[in-house]
Amino acid sequence: MKTGKNEIALSIDEIVRALNGTLMSSGEGTEFTGVYTDSREVMPGGIFFALEGENTDGHKFVCGAAARGASLCIIHKSAPDIEKEIDKGSCTIIMVDDTLKALQQLAAYYRNKFPQLITVGITGSSGKTTTKELTGKILSGLGATVMTRGNLNSEIGLPVSMFSIRDHHRYGVFEMGINHEGEMDVLVNILHPQLAVVTNIGTAHIGILGSQDNIAAEKGKIFSRNPDLQMGFVFENDGYRDYLKELAGGKMTFYGADSMVTDLRLDGISGSSFRLGDTDIRLPLVGRYNVNNAMAAIAVGQYLKADEKQIKAALESAGTMFGRGEIYDLNGIRVLCDCYNANFEAVKAVISFAGEVCGNDRLVLALGSLLELGDSSDMIHRNIGSLVKESGAAGVFLFGKEMRAAYDVLKDNASGKVFWSDDYKKLECSFLEFVRPGDFAVIKGSRGMAMERLVEGLKNA
């Protein structure tokens, strides 16, 4: 019997009503411990949503989810193996019209069961996860805080994260990532954040959304389509700040180091330091871009009455996350791995930072393609080539077919070695042959390029 404490405050009858679903079988499970869309991750007491995607169909794995201990599976079509599972009766199964919409609908319903929760929604072209982590650290000093797990920020990830909310939570900090028109409407309807942060308006997903103006309009819906908005937060030097303020109906706080702190000092790979009011704070995260992320977190914290002591404790305990400004010393080679994701603005920021800190060391750049740029891809990659040319790098290693445009800019004009390939093994061989102790190497690229493999290559060299 799958019985026990019901961690997710929902009953079967309640779920059926909320989703206007049809109860196909009543299983043994009475506890709900988590929500899953991957049957391989299901734990006993889990709720499994059988989502249908381009590459796979969750309905093929309903029996697998049940075997792993799922108390409830939600489907929108049947199949012979599902019928057998229904006949077996060990797992409750509910039929709905659309499992993705049902996931989103149930997440919104569940979030509404916690009216005491103050929610912070964070969107932007880059910096979302770091800003979320820093904001969550500050708010944890004020009360129990729940946050997005990892970077579950999409039309699937955000609703899954909602089911981490519990009665004792006072604050919730959630990422809201979008890559197509209309997605922010869905996310706002699920979370309806009282406080909303836009870290920046860049060019990520421009190939899908069409233009930077369209990106601003879609991300700006976190303000304009949000009737629960109390205050918006936007970087003071963002080119769309006034446009976003208008979308927020004037409910806007502009944040940034220029207006919020004094004595800002960038200390290279040691991070940065600044003075907030009467308090000196050392931020262990590298680069000016992380200072901007910290300013967003501070602004939200101050709005919710966090004091300087609480903010200092939170920021000074911050640590790097996978692929986000990780610093390594590998066989005498200093490595900055910032390869979780990438857009033009992020590449520019990292190259600028590297130029500031490499000193007399040779600068080596390993850059993977930026994805989802559509018709803008060639232009943006050529612009990257121009940035790299001005960096004075001793070696440049470009990976991916899109990076050929950057290579075309560089091949006859670079100050050092330039290598391009769309074959990862060739790239790694050339990179490992070139780097030497004393170099400062920067590894950057879109998530799909998996540029962190170069770090493993250096570790094993």
Short mmCIF file of C-alpha atoms in Angstrom, two decimals:
data_model
loop_
_atom_site.label_atom_id
_atom_site.label_comp_id
_atom_site.label_asym_id
_atom_site.label_seq_id
_atom_site.Cartn_x
_atom_site.Cartn_y
_atom_site.Cartn_z
CA MET A 1 0.00 0.00 0.00
CA LYS A 2 1.33 3.43 -0.97
CA THR A 3 0.12 5.24 2.08
CA GLY A 4 1.64 7.97 4.20
CA LYS A 5 1.87 11.69 4.72
CA ASN A 6 0.33 13.74 1.95
CA GLU A 7 3.15 16.24 1.31
CA ILE A 8 1.31 17.90 -1.58
CA ALA A 9 -1.94 19.23 -0.18
CA LEU A 10 -4.29 17.76 -2.79
CA SER A 11 -6.81 14.94 -2.82
CA ILE A 12 -7.83 12.76 -5.77
CA ASP A 13 -11.33 14.27 -5.81
CA GLU A 14 -9.85 17.76 -5.72
CA ILE A 15 -7.52 17.01 -8.65
CA VAL A 16 -10.34 15.53 -10.73
CA ARG A 17 -12.46 18.65 -10.14
CA ALA A 18 -9.58 21.07 -10.76
CA LEU A 19 -8.75 19.42 -14.08
CA ASN A 20 -12.30 18.56 -15.12
CA GLY A 21 -10.87 15.08 -15.59
CA THR A 22 -12.29 11.57 -15.67
CA LEU A 23 -11.25 9.05 -13.03
CA MET A 24 -10.22 5.91 -14.94
CA SER A 25 -9.03 3.89 -11.95
CA SER A 26 -8.71 4.31 -8.19
CA GLY A 27 -5.36 3.01 -7.01
CA GLU A 28 -3.87 2.30 -3.63
CA GLY A 29 -1.87 5.51 -3.22
CA THR A 30 -3.06 8.14 -0.75
CA GLU A 31 0.10 10.26 -0.56
CA PHE A 32 1.51 12.72 -3.08
CA THR A 33 5.18 13.48 -2.61
CA GLY A 34 6.19 15.15 -5.87
CA VAL A 35 5.28 15.88 -9.49
CA TYR A 36 7.20 14.36 -12.40
CA THR A 37 7.24 14.49 -16.19
CA ASP A 38 10.10 11.98 -16.54
CA SER A 39 9.11 8.46 -15.49
CA ARG A 40 12.74 7.63 -14.65
CA GLU A 41 12.68 10.20 -11.85
CA VAL A 42 9.38 9.12 -10.26
CA MET A 43 9.56 8.38 -6.55
CA PRO A 44 6.94 6.54 -4.45
CA GLY A 45 3.90 8.74 -3.99
CA GLY A 46 4.65 10.78 -7.11
CA ILE A 47 2.21 12.29 -9.60
CA PHE A 48 3.28 11.52 -13.19
CA PHE A 49 2.07 13.69 -16.07
CA ALA A 50 2.33 11.85 -19.40
CA LEU A 51 3.41 14.72 -21.66
CA GLU A 52 3.54 14.33 -25.42
CA GLY A 53 6.54 16.03 -27.08
CA GLU A 54 8.36 16.16 -30.40
CA ASN A 55 10.79 13.37 -29.54
CA THR A 56 8.93 11.16 -27.10
CA ASP A 57 5.52 10.47 -25.61
CA GLY A 58 5.09 10.11 -21.86
CA HIS A 59 2.13 7.80 -22.40
CA LYS A 60 4.65 5.08 -23.32
CA PHE A 61 6.03 5.25 -19.79
CA VAL A 62 2.89 5.25 -17.65
CA CYS A 63 3.41 1.62 -16.63
CA GLY A 64 7.03 2.39 -15.78
CA ALA A 65 5.97 5.31 -13.59
CA ALA A 66 3.42 3.11 -11.82
CA ALA A 67 6.05 0.42 -11.26
CA ARG A 68 8.32 3.02 -9.65
CA GLY A 69 5.60 3.82 -7.13
CA ALA A 70 3.59 6.64 -8.70
CA SER A 71 0.34 7.17 -6.81
CA LEU A 72 -1.27 8.99 -9.73
CA CYS A 73 -0.76 9.15 -13.50
CA ILE A 74 -2.47 11.81 -15.60
CA ILE A 75 -3.02 10.98 -19.29
CA HIS A 76 -4.87 12.38 -22.28
CA LYS A 77 -5.06 9.18 -24.35
CA SER A 78 -5.07 5.49 -23.69
CA ALA A 79 -3.16 2.49 -25.04
CA PRO A 80 -3.28 -1.30 -24.45
CA ASP A 81 -0.60 -1.20 -21.73
CA ILE A 82 -2.37 1.69 -20.00
CA GLU A 83 -5.63 -0.27 -20.13
CA LYS A 84 -3.84 -3.15 -18.40
CA GLU A 85 -2.60 -0.76 -15.74
CA ILE A 86 -6.14 0.53 -15.26
CA ASP A 87 -7.40 -3.04 -14.85
CA LYS A 88 -4.63 -3.77 -12.35
CA GLY A 89 -5.82 -0.86 -10.19
CA SER A 90 -2.61 -0.26 -8.27
CA CYS A 91 -2.19 3.30 -9.55
CA THR A 92 -4.86 5.99 -9.83
CA ILE A 93 -5.23 7.20 -13.42
CA ILE A 94 -7.06 10.37 -14.51
CA MET A 95 -7.89 11.20 -18.13
CA VAL A 96 -7.79 14.88 -19.20
CA ASP A 97 -8.03 16.72 -22.52
CA ASP A 98 -4.37 17.87 -22.60
CA THR A 99 -1.73 16.80 -20.10
CA LEU A 100 0.50 19.89 -20.52
CA LYS A 101 -2.43 22.24 -19.94
CA ALA A 102 -3.52 20.04 -17.03
CA LEU A 103 -0.06 20.33 -15.46
CA GLN A 104 -0.21 24.10 -15.76
CA GLN A 105 -3.81 24.26 -14.55
CA LEU A 106 -3.13 22.12 -11.49
CA ALA A 107 0.01 24.13 -10.67
CA ALA A 108 -1.98 27.37 -10.74
CA TYR A 109 -4.69 25.79 -8.60
CA TYR A 110 -2.10 24.55 -6.12
CA ARG A 111 -0.28 27.88 -5.92
CA ASN A 112 -3.60 29.57 -5.10
CA LYS A 113 -3.90 27.39 -1.99
CA PHE A 114 -1.12 29.50 -0.40
CA PRO A 115 -2.38 33.10 -0.30
CA GLN A 116 0.20 33.92 2.40
CA LEU A 117 3.08 33.28 -0.01
CA ILE A 118 4.86 36.35 -1.41
CA THR A 119 6.19 35.34 -4.81
CA VAL A 120 9.06 36.82 -6.81
CA GLY A 121 9.19 36.05 -10.54
CA ILE A 122 12.52 36.50 -12.32
CA THR A 123 12.94 36.67 -16.09
CA GLY A 124 15.52 38.10 -18.47
CA SER A 125 17.87 37.08 -21.25
CA SER A 126 20.64 36.08 -18.83
CA GLY A 127 21.38 36.02 -15.12
CA LYS A 128 18.03 34.52 -14.06
CA THR A 129 19.38 31.58 -12.09
CA THR A 130 22.09 33.51 -10.27
CA THR A 131 19.63 36.31 -9.42
CA LYS A 132 17.15 33.70 -8.19
CA GLU A 133 19.74 32.07 -5.97
CA LEU A 134 20.93 35.37 -4.48
CA THR A 135 17.39 36.62 -3.94
CA GLY A 136 16.43 33.34 -2.31
CA LYS A 137 19.41 33.55 0.03
CA ILE A 138 18.43 37.05 1.16
CA LEU A 139 14.75 36.20 1.65
CA SER A 140 15.66 33.04 3.58
CA GLY A 141 16.93 35.40 6.25
CA LEU A 142 13.40 36.81 6.54
CA GLY A 143 11.44 33.57 6.56
CA ALA A 144 11.03 30.13 5.02
CA THR A 145 11.67 30.45 1.28
CA VAL A 146 10.99 28.06 -1.59
CA MET A 147 12.82 28.43 -4.91
CA THR A 148 12.87 27.01 -8.40
CA ARG A 149 14.75 23.74 -8.40
CA GLY A 150 17.78 24.14 -10.66
CA ASN A 151 16.56 26.04 -13.69
CA LEU A 152 13.05 24.59 -14.00
CA ASN A 153 11.70 27.81 -15.48
CA SER A 154 9.74 26.90 -18.63
CA GLU A 155 6.08 26.19 -19.32
CA ILE A 156 6.85 22.70 -17.97
CA GLY A 157 9.53 23.51 -15.40
CA LEU A 158 7.75 26.33 -13.60
CA PRO A 159 4.55 24.37 -12.88
CA VAL A 160 6.60 21.40 -11.63
CA SER A 161 8.39 23.79 -9.26
CA MET A 162 5.08 25.02 -7.85
CA PHE A 163 4.53 21.70 -6.12
CA SER A 164 7.51 22.39 -3.84
CA ILE A 165 5.44 24.97 -1.97
CA ARG A 166 4.43 24.01 1.58
CA ASP A 167 2.33 25.64 4.29
CA HIS A 168 5.33 26.98 6.19
CA HIS A 169 6.78 28.90 3.25
CA ARG A 170 6.57 32.67 3.45
CA TYR A 171 8.42 33.58 0.24
CA GLY A 172 8.75 31.95 -3.17
CA VAL A 173 11.41 32.86 -5.76
CA PHE A 174 10.89 31.39 -9.21
CA GLU A 175 12.53 31.74 -12.60
CA MET A 176 10.32 32.41 -15.59
CA GLY A 177 12.12 31.55 -18.83
CA ILE A 178 10.47 32.00 -22.22
CA ASN A 179 11.46 31.22 -25.79
CA HIS A 180 8.24 31.74 -27.77
CA GLU A 181 5.33 34.13 -28.01
CA GLY A 182 2.58 33.62 -25.45
CA GLU A 183 4.69 31.62 -23.01
CA MET A 184 4.94 34.45 -20.47
CA ASP A 185 1.13 34.64 -20.35
CA VAL A 186 1.09 31.00 -19.27
CA LEU A 187 3.80 31.49 -16.65
CA VAL A 188 2.23 34.60 -15.16
CA ASN A 189 -1.11 32.80 -14.91
CA ILE A 190 0.58 30.00 -12.96
CA LEU A 191 2.67 32.12 -10.58
CA HIS A 192 1.08 35.63 -10.63
CA PRO A 193 4.14 37.07 -8.85
CA GLN A 194 3.66 40.09 -6.63
CA LEU A 195 7.27 41.14 -7.31
CA ALA A 196 8.72 40.79 -10.80
CA VAL A 197 12.34 41.17 -11.94
CA VAL A 198 13.65 41.57 -15.49
CA THR A 199 17.43 41.13 -15.39
CA ASN A 200 18.01 42.38 -18.94
CA ILE A 201 16.65 42.37 -22.46
CA GLY A 202 19.15 40.68 -24.74
CA THR A 203 19.07 38.55 -27.88
CA ALA A 204 18.49 35.05 -26.46
CA HIS A 205 15.84 33.20 -28.55
CA ILE A 206 15.73 36.05 -31.08
CA GLY A 207 15.43 33.45 -33.83
CA ILE A 208 12.07 32.38 -32.43
CA LEU A 209 10.75 35.72 -31.18
CA GLY A 210 11.99 37.66 -34.20
CA SER A 211 13.47 40.84 -32.73
CA GLN A 212 14.76 42.37 -29.53
CA ASP A 213 11.63 44.51 -29.37
CA ASN A 214 9.54 41.33 -29.45
CA ILE A 215 11.69 39.84 -26.69
CA ALA A 216 11.09 42.95 -24.56
CA ALA A 217 7.34 42.78 -25.23
CA GLU A 218 7.11 39.09 -24.31
CA LYS A 219 9.23 39.36 -21.16
CA GLY A 220 7.43 42.59 -20.28
CA LYS A 221 4.22 40.62 -19.87
CA ILE A 222 5.52 39.72 -16.42
CA PHE A 223 4.35 43.28 -15.66
CA SER A 224 1.57 44.03 -18.15
CA ARG A 225 -0.34 40.73 -17.86
CA ASN A 226 0.07 40.48 -14.11
CA PRO A 227 -2.85 41.91 -12.09
CA ASP A 228 -1.10 40.90 -8.84
CA LEU A 229 1.97 43.04 -9.51
CA GLN A 230 3.04 45.17 -6.57
CA MET A 231 6.47 46.21 -7.83
CA GLY A 232 8.73 45.59 -10.80
CA PHE A 233 12.53 45.65 -10.79
CA VAL A 234 14.64 46.48 -13.86
CA PHE A 235 18.36 47.20 -14.32
CA GLU A 236 18.86 50.96 -14.33
CA ASN A 237 20.98 50.99 -17.51
CA ASP A 238 18.88 48.62 -19.60
CA GLY A 239 17.87 50.13 -22.91
CA TYR A 240 14.26 49.03 -22.39
CA ARG A 241 13.91 50.37 -18.83
CA ASP A 242 11.41 53.12 -19.67
CA TYR A 243 9.37 50.83 -21.92
CA LEU A 244 9.18 48.22 -19.15
CA LYS A 245 8.24 50.86 -16.59
CA GLU A 246 5.32 51.83 -18.82
CA LEU A 247 4.23 48.19 -19.07
CA ALA A 248 4.31 48.01 -15.26
CA GLY A 249 2.05 51.03 -14.97
CA GLY A 250 4.80 52.95 -13.20
CA LYS A 251 5.22 50.32 -10.46
CA MET A 252 8.96 50.18 -10.98
CA THR A 253 12.22 50.22 -9.05
CA PHE A 254 15.42 50.61 -11.04
CA TYR A 255 18.39 48.81 -9.53
CA GLY A 256 22.12 48.93 -10.18
CA ALA A 257 25.48 49.63 -8.61
CA ASP A 258 25.50 53.23 -9.84
CA SER A 259 22.59 54.19 -7.62
CA MET A 260 22.65 51.61 -4.83
CA VAL A 261 26.21 51.16 -3.56
CA THR A 262 29.51 52.99 -3.19
CA ASP A 263 33.16 51.97 -3.33
CA LEU A 264 32.54 49.24 -5.91
CA ARG A 265 35.71 47.31 -6.62
CA LEU A 266 36.04 44.44 -9.08
CA ASP A 267 38.66 42.03 -7.82
CA GLY A 268 39.00 39.70 -10.79
CA ILE A 269 38.58 36.04 -10.02
CA SER A 270 38.18 36.87 -6.31
CA GLY A 271 34.81 38.52 -6.99
CA SER A 272 33.97 42.07 -6.00
CA SER A 273 33.34 44.29 -3.00
CA PHE A 274 31.14 47.31 -2.34
CA ARG A 275 29.58 49.34 0.42
CA LEU A 276 25.83 49.13 0.97
CA GLY A 277 24.84 51.95 3.30
CA ASP A 278 27.14 51.49 6.28
CA THR A 279 28.02 47.87 5.49
CA ASP A 280 30.97 46.50 3.53
CA ILE A 281 30.07 43.44 1.47
CA ARG A 282 32.28 41.02 -0.43
CA LEU A 283 30.59 39.15 -3.28
CA PRO A 284 32.49 35.96 -4.18
CA LEU A 285 30.98 35.74 -7.68
CA VAL A 286 33.12 37.05 -10.54
CA GLY A 287 32.42 39.87 -12.98
CA ARG A 288 30.38 43.03 -13.21
CA TYR A 289 27.48 41.00 -14.59
CA ASN A 290 27.21 39.19 -11.26
CA VAL A 291 27.31 42.53 -9.45
CA ASN A 292 24.21 43.44 -11.46
CA ASN A 293 22.56 40.16 -10.42
CA ALA A 294 23.38 40.94 -6.79
CA MET A 295 21.90 44.43 -7.09
CA ALA A 296 18.60 42.92 -8.28
CA ALA A 297 18.56 40.60 -5.28
CA ILE A 298 19.39 43.46 -2.92
CA ALA A 299 16.61 45.62 -4.37
CA VAL A 300 14.02 42.86 -3.83
CA GLY A 301 15.36 42.20 -0.33
CA GLN A 302 15.22 45.87 0.64
CA TYR A 303 11.65 46.13 -0.67
CA LEU A 304 10.74 43.28 1.69
CA LYS A 305 12.58 44.94 4.60
CA ALA A 306 15.77 42.87 4.71
CA ASP A 307 18.43 44.80 6.61
CA GLU A 308 22.07 45.28 5.64
CA LYS A 309 23.28 42.57 8.02
CA GLN A 310 20.94 39.99 6.48
CA ILE A 311 21.93 41.02 2.95
CA LYS A 312 25.65 40.83 3.79
CA ALA A 313 25.33 37.35 5.29
CA ALA A 314 23.41 36.10 2.26
CA LEU A 315 25.66 37.53 -0.45
CA GLU A 316 28.93 36.62 1.22
CA SER A 317 27.84 32.98 1.48
CA ALA A 318 26.97 32.75 -2.22
CA GLY A 319 28.69 30.08 -4.27
CA THR A 320 29.03 29.41 -7.98
CA MET A 321 26.74 26.97 -9.74
CA PHE A 322 27.48 24.52 -12.53
CA GLY A 323 28.55 26.31 -15.69
CA ARG A 324 28.08 29.79 -14.26
CA GLY A 325 31.36 31.58 -13.63
CA GLU A 326 33.19 28.52 -12.32
CA ILE A 327 36.91 29.09 -11.78
CA TYR A 328 39.42 26.24 -11.99
CA ASP A 329 43.19 25.92 -11.74
CA LEU A 330 44.03 22.92 -13.90
CA ASN A 331 47.68 22.06 -14.27
CA GLY A 332 48.64 25.71 -13.93
CA ILE A 333 45.97 26.90 -16.39
CA ARG A 334 43.36 29.24 -14.95
CA VAL A 335 39.96 28.40 -16.45
CA LEU A 336 36.70 30.35 -16.40
CA CYS A 337 33.87 28.00 -17.35
CA ASP A 338 30.67 29.91 -18.07
CA CYS A 339 29.01 27.45 -20.37
CA TYR A 340 25.57 26.80 -18.93
CA ASN A 341 24.08 29.05 -21.58
CA ALA A 342 25.02 31.94 -23.80
CA ASN A 343 23.75 34.90 -25.75
CA PHE A 344 25.64 37.75 -27.40
CA GLU A 345 25.45 40.02 -24.36
CA ALA A 346 26.74 37.28 -22.06
CA VAL A 347 29.63 36.46 -24.39
CA LYS A 348 30.54 40.14 -24.54
CA ALA A 349 30.47 40.41 -20.73
CA VAL A 350 32.66 37.34 -20.24
CA ILE A 351 35.23 38.42 -22.83
CA SER A 352 35.36 41.88 -21.25
CA PHE A 353 35.87 40.35 -17.81
CA ALA A 354 38.59 38.05 -19.11
CA GLY A 355 40.43 40.99 -20.63
CA GLU A 356 40.36 42.76 -17.27
CA VAL A 357 41.76 39.87 -15.23
CA CYS A 358 44.17 37.95 -17.45
CA GLY A 359 46.98 40.46 -16.85
CA ASN A 360 50.18 39.26 -18.52
CA ASP A 361 48.81 35.74 -19.01
CA ARG A 362 47.91 34.54 -22.47
CA LEU A 363 44.16 34.78 -23.07
CA VAL A 364 42.64 31.73 -24.74
CA LEU A 365 38.99 31.68 -25.79
CA ALA A 366 36.95 28.55 -26.49
CA LEU A 367 33.53 29.57 -27.75
CA GLY A 368 30.63 27.35 -28.81
CA SER A 369 27.78 28.37 -31.07
CA LEU A 370 24.86 30.44 -29.85
CA LEU A 371 21.60 28.69 -30.68
CA GLU A 372 18.00 29.72 -31.45
CA LEU A 373 19.08 32.89 -33.26
CA GLY A 374 17.27 32.25 -36.54
CA ASP A 375 17.95 34.75 -39.31
CA SER A 376 20.05 36.82 -36.89
CA SER A 377 22.55 34.01 -36.32
CA ASP A 378 25.08 34.95 -38.97
CA MET A 379 25.12 38.62 -37.97
CA ILE A 380 25.46 37.89 -34.25
CA HIS A 381 28.25 35.37 -34.76
CA ARG A 382 30.09 37.83 -36.99
CA ASN A 383 29.74 40.38 -34.19
CA ILE A 384 31.29 37.85 -31.84
CA GLY A 385 34.16 37.56 -34.29
CA SER A 386 34.65 41.32 -34.09
CA LEU A 387 34.61 41.20 -30.27
CA VAL A 388 37.17 38.43 -30.21
CA LYS A 389 39.40 40.26 -32.69
CA GLU A 390 39.54 43.23 -30.32
CA SER A 391 40.29 41.03 -27.30
CA GLY A 392 43.87 40.33 -28.31
CA ALA A 393 43.46 36.64 -27.47
CA ALA A 394 46.50 34.49 -28.14
CA GLY A 395 44.29 31.59 -29.16
CA VAL A 396 40.67 31.33 -30.28
CA PHE A 397 38.89 27.99 -30.63
CA LEU A 398 35.43 28.09 -32.20
CA PHE A 399 33.00 25.17 -32.16
CA GLY A 400 29.79 24.62 -34.11
CA LYS A 401 28.56 25.38 -37.60
CA GLU A 402 27.17 28.76 -36.53
CA MET A 403 30.61 29.84 -35.30
CA ARG A 404 31.94 29.60 -38.86
CA ALA A 405 30.67 33.17 -39.33
CA ALA A 406 32.90 34.34 -36.46
CA TYR A 407 35.81 32.41 -37.92
CA ASP A 408 35.35 34.15 -41.27
CA VAL A 409 35.79 37.50 -39.52
CA LEU A 410 38.85 36.33 -37.61
CA LYS A 411 40.83 34.05 -39.90
CA ASP A 412 42.81 36.79 -41.62
CA ASN A 413 42.72 39.44 -38.90
CA ALA A 414 43.33 37.81 -35.53
CA SER A 415 46.44 38.50 -33.47
CA GLY A 416 46.91 34.83 -32.53
CA LYS A 417 45.90 31.31 -33.47
CA VAL A 418 42.36 30.82 -34.75
CA PHE A 419 40.77 27.39 -35.04
CA TRP A 420 37.25 26.41 -36.06
CA SER A 421 35.53 23.04 -36.33
CA ASP A 422 32.09 21.53 -36.01
CA ASP A 423 33.76 18.29 -34.86
CA TYR A 424 34.14 18.36 -31.08
CA LYS A 425 37.04 15.88 -30.95
CA LYS A 426 39.05 18.00 -33.38
CA LEU A 427 38.31 21.12 -31.34
CA GLU A 428 39.38 19.45 -28.09
CA CYS A 429 42.61 18.13 -29.60
CA SER A 430 43.59 21.51 -30.97
CA PHE A 431 42.66 23.31 -27.74
CA LEU A 432 44.57 20.89 -25.49
CA GLU A 433 47.64 21.05 -27.74
CA PHE A 434 47.67 24.86 -27.55
CA VAL A 435 47.04 25.72 -23.90
CA ARG A 436 49.92 25.77 -21.45
CA PRO A 437 50.56 26.64 -17.80
CA GLY A 438 50.10 30.34 -17.15
CA ASP A 439 47.22 30.74 -19.63
CA PHE A 440 43.82 32.18 -18.75
CA ALA A 441 41.22 30.15 -20.66
CA VAL A 442 37.57 31.12 -21.09
CA ILE A 443 35.04 28.44 -22.06
CA LYS A 444 31.61 29.71 -23.17
CA GLY A 445 28.73 28.48 -25.31
CA SER A 446 25.07 27.59 -25.47
CA ARG A 447 23.92 24.64 -23.36
CA GLY A 448 23.45 22.48 -26.42
CA MET A 449 27.17 22.75 -27.25
CA ALA A 450 28.23 21.14 -23.92
CA MET A 451 31.45 23.16 -23.80
CA GLU A 452 32.14 21.95 -20.25
CA ARG A 453 33.64 18.88 -21.92
CA LEU A 454 36.81 20.94 -22.40
CA VAL A 455 37.13 21.24 -18.61
CA GLU A 456 37.06 17.46 -18.35
CA GLY A 457 39.60 17.27 -21.13
CA LEU A 458 41.94 19.56 -19.21
CA LYS A 459 41.44 17.56 -16.01
CA ASN A 460 42.40 14.36 -17.81
CA ALA A 461 45.28 15.80 -19.82
#
